[in-house]
Amino acid sequence: MLDSILVTGGAGYIGSHVVVTLLQSGHNVIVLDNLCNSSASSLDRAYQITGRKPVFIQGDVRDRELLDKLFTQHQVSSVLHFAGLKAVGESTREPLKYYENNIVGSVGLCQAMASAGVFKLVFSSSATVYGEPEQMPISESFATGAPTNPYGRSKLMTEQVLMDLASSDPRWSIALLRYFNPVGAHPTGLIGEDPNGIPNNLLPYISQVAIGKLKELTVFGSDYPTKDGTGVRDYIHVVDLAEGHLKALQAINDKQGLNVWNLGTGRGYSVLEMIRAFEQASNRVITYRMAPRRPGDIAECWAAPDKAEKELGWKAERTLNDMMIDTWRWQSLNPNGYTE
Ligand code: NAD
Ligand code: WQD
């Protein structure tokens, strides 16, 4: 039996881009996804891009019996764990759903891995675990802060669980990847972000205004202490992010214990800069209006990316214009996402 990489949540936005990168670099891939926030079409598209198919198992990461069967039937060398819920607002209304899915799901996965003798894990964490640091850029040596919502706390608590696990048993080799703001789509326009309902995140919102599905963008806050008063974030192209996962996977093959890496570009852009860059790339006008701050938002956030560069030999290569062009290509070729 050939070794495979298990990708939980592999039909989702980031997972599907990672699946493409893994297939293109010759890995065998098994995707476990319950499709609660995605479509299996993303995996058909991954096949169209790469000419290779991942094994797809539709199921829940909290289903222990299913995991045990999966590890018996397949020789899994490592696990990339994307499966989880990520809507910040919903997490405030339904915190237990988030703690159950994100924390309990991760604990069950680690238990199943340990009993199958699989000890290499890459976990999708988030810059949200830093809370609101006083200084920029944010480096991995910063203490984790106080995330402002249950989603963020579920990521921080899962990190803590994984830290305890790595300290308890030297067989574990775990990467915590703290993503900044993933955006963009595959340059083929075949896979991209397909949010359910009205998007919460900036770029999907902007691109739905551009295609005419939404009337105008609301800019949350124009009085932040930033370059133009609007929020500043470190947007990173999802294909750069996917390549970072491949590097992290290689790194944990040689390293034991737990390692933390920021995956960001090291550059911050404001909401107004994002609007302008999108207008330029799409040749469309984005109507927007200024509004009060969104509760829970921080003023600015960008990464110190040098630890990943030094230790993983990885750095984000794609420009803001690439992010915008690829987002617009995906949006205009697939106005209704994966729904035909
Ligand atoms: P996504 O919703 O597109 O992907 C998550 C996938 O997991 C979906 O396909 C969903 O169906 C699946 N899933 C959810 N719960 C599951 C369960 N219990 N069992 C099996 N499958 C399940 O989200 P994404 O943007 O691709 O995010 C992937 C991961 O990265 C998440 O853990 C998210 O918290 C984390 N992350 C995302 C961002 C971001 O801005 N997109 C930033 C930081 C971290
Ligand atoms: C970016 C900027 C908004 C929408 C969230 C999560 C974080 C991580 C990534 C998963 C901010 C402004 C947005 C809009 C706006 N996810 N904005 N109008 O808030 O940085 O991070 O996604 O881990 O945990 O919190 O991303 O895209 O929502 O916002 O003005 O309609 O755009 O205020 O300044 P955020 P975002």
XYZ file of C-alpha atoms and ligand atoms in Angstrom, residues 8-15 32-38 59-62 81-86 101-102 123-127 151 155 179-182 193 201, ligand 1:
84
model
C -9.651 16.769 6.509
C -11.838 19.566 5.146
C -10.127 19.082 1.765
C -13.202 20.056 -0.271
C -13.211 23.553 1.281
C -11.627 26.765 0.101
C -8.076 26.391 1.408
C -8.140 22.580 1.543
C -12.376 13.510 4.480
C -15.080 16.170 4.399
C -18.712 16.259 5.509
C -19.446 18.970 2.894
C -21.158 21.168 5.502
C -19.548 24.228 3.910
C -18.334 22.980 0.537
C -17.900 11.929 6.497
C -17.377 13.771 9.720
C -14.078 14.207 11.500
C -15.969 13.600 14.771
C -6.405 19.187 9.390
C -8.591 21.903 7.819
C -12.023 20.586 8.874
C -13.726 23.120 11.059
C -16.243 25.918 11.151
C -15.023 29.466 10.554
C -16.697 20.901 15.822
C -13.344 22.606 16.125
C -3.134 22.221 11.878
C -4.945 25.221 10.311
C -4.651 27.910 12.914
C -5.179 31.620 12.549
C -3.582 34.971 13.302
C -14.294 30.924 16.724
C -8.484 27.888 17.455
C -2.779 32.038 8.522
C -3.251 35.746 8.074
C -5.998 36.650 5.537
C -6.217 34.054 2.746
C -13.908 30.557 -2.381
C -15.004 38.421 4.459
P -13.976 26.080 4.474
O -15.243 26.182 5.252
O -14.026 26.399 3.031
O -13.331 24.633 4.656
C -13.532 23.841 5.790
C -13.981 22.467 5.305
O -14.167 21.619 6.422
C -15.320 22.515 4.549
O -15.177 21.797 3.348
C -16.294 21.820 5.487
O -17.307 21.156 4.785
C -15.369 20.888 6.254
N -15.825 20.531 7.609
C -16.234 21.348 8.598
N -16.522 20.647 9.709
C -16.276 19.333 9.413
C -16.369 18.131 10.144
N -16.788 18.118 11.401
N -16.019 16.976 9.531
C -15.602 16.979 8.241
N -15.500 18.086 7.502
C -15.839 19.258 8.078
O -12.905 27.007 5.216
P -11.438 27.413 4.775
O -11.426 28.870 4.584
O -10.953 26.515 3.696
O -10.657 27.116 6.138
C -9.966 25.912 6.363
C -9.370 25.927 7.752
O -8.510 27.059 7.880
C -10.410 26.068 8.871
O -10.006 25.282 9.954
C -10.333 27.546 9.220
O -10.720 27.778 10.548
C -8.866 27.828 9.012
N -8.584 29.242 8.724
C -9.241 29.868 7.712
C -8.993 31.215 7.457
C -9.737 31.953 6.375
O -9.782 33.186 6.414
N -10.326 31.272 5.391
C -8.051 31.897 8.235
C -7.391 31.218 9.246
C -7.662 29.880 9.481
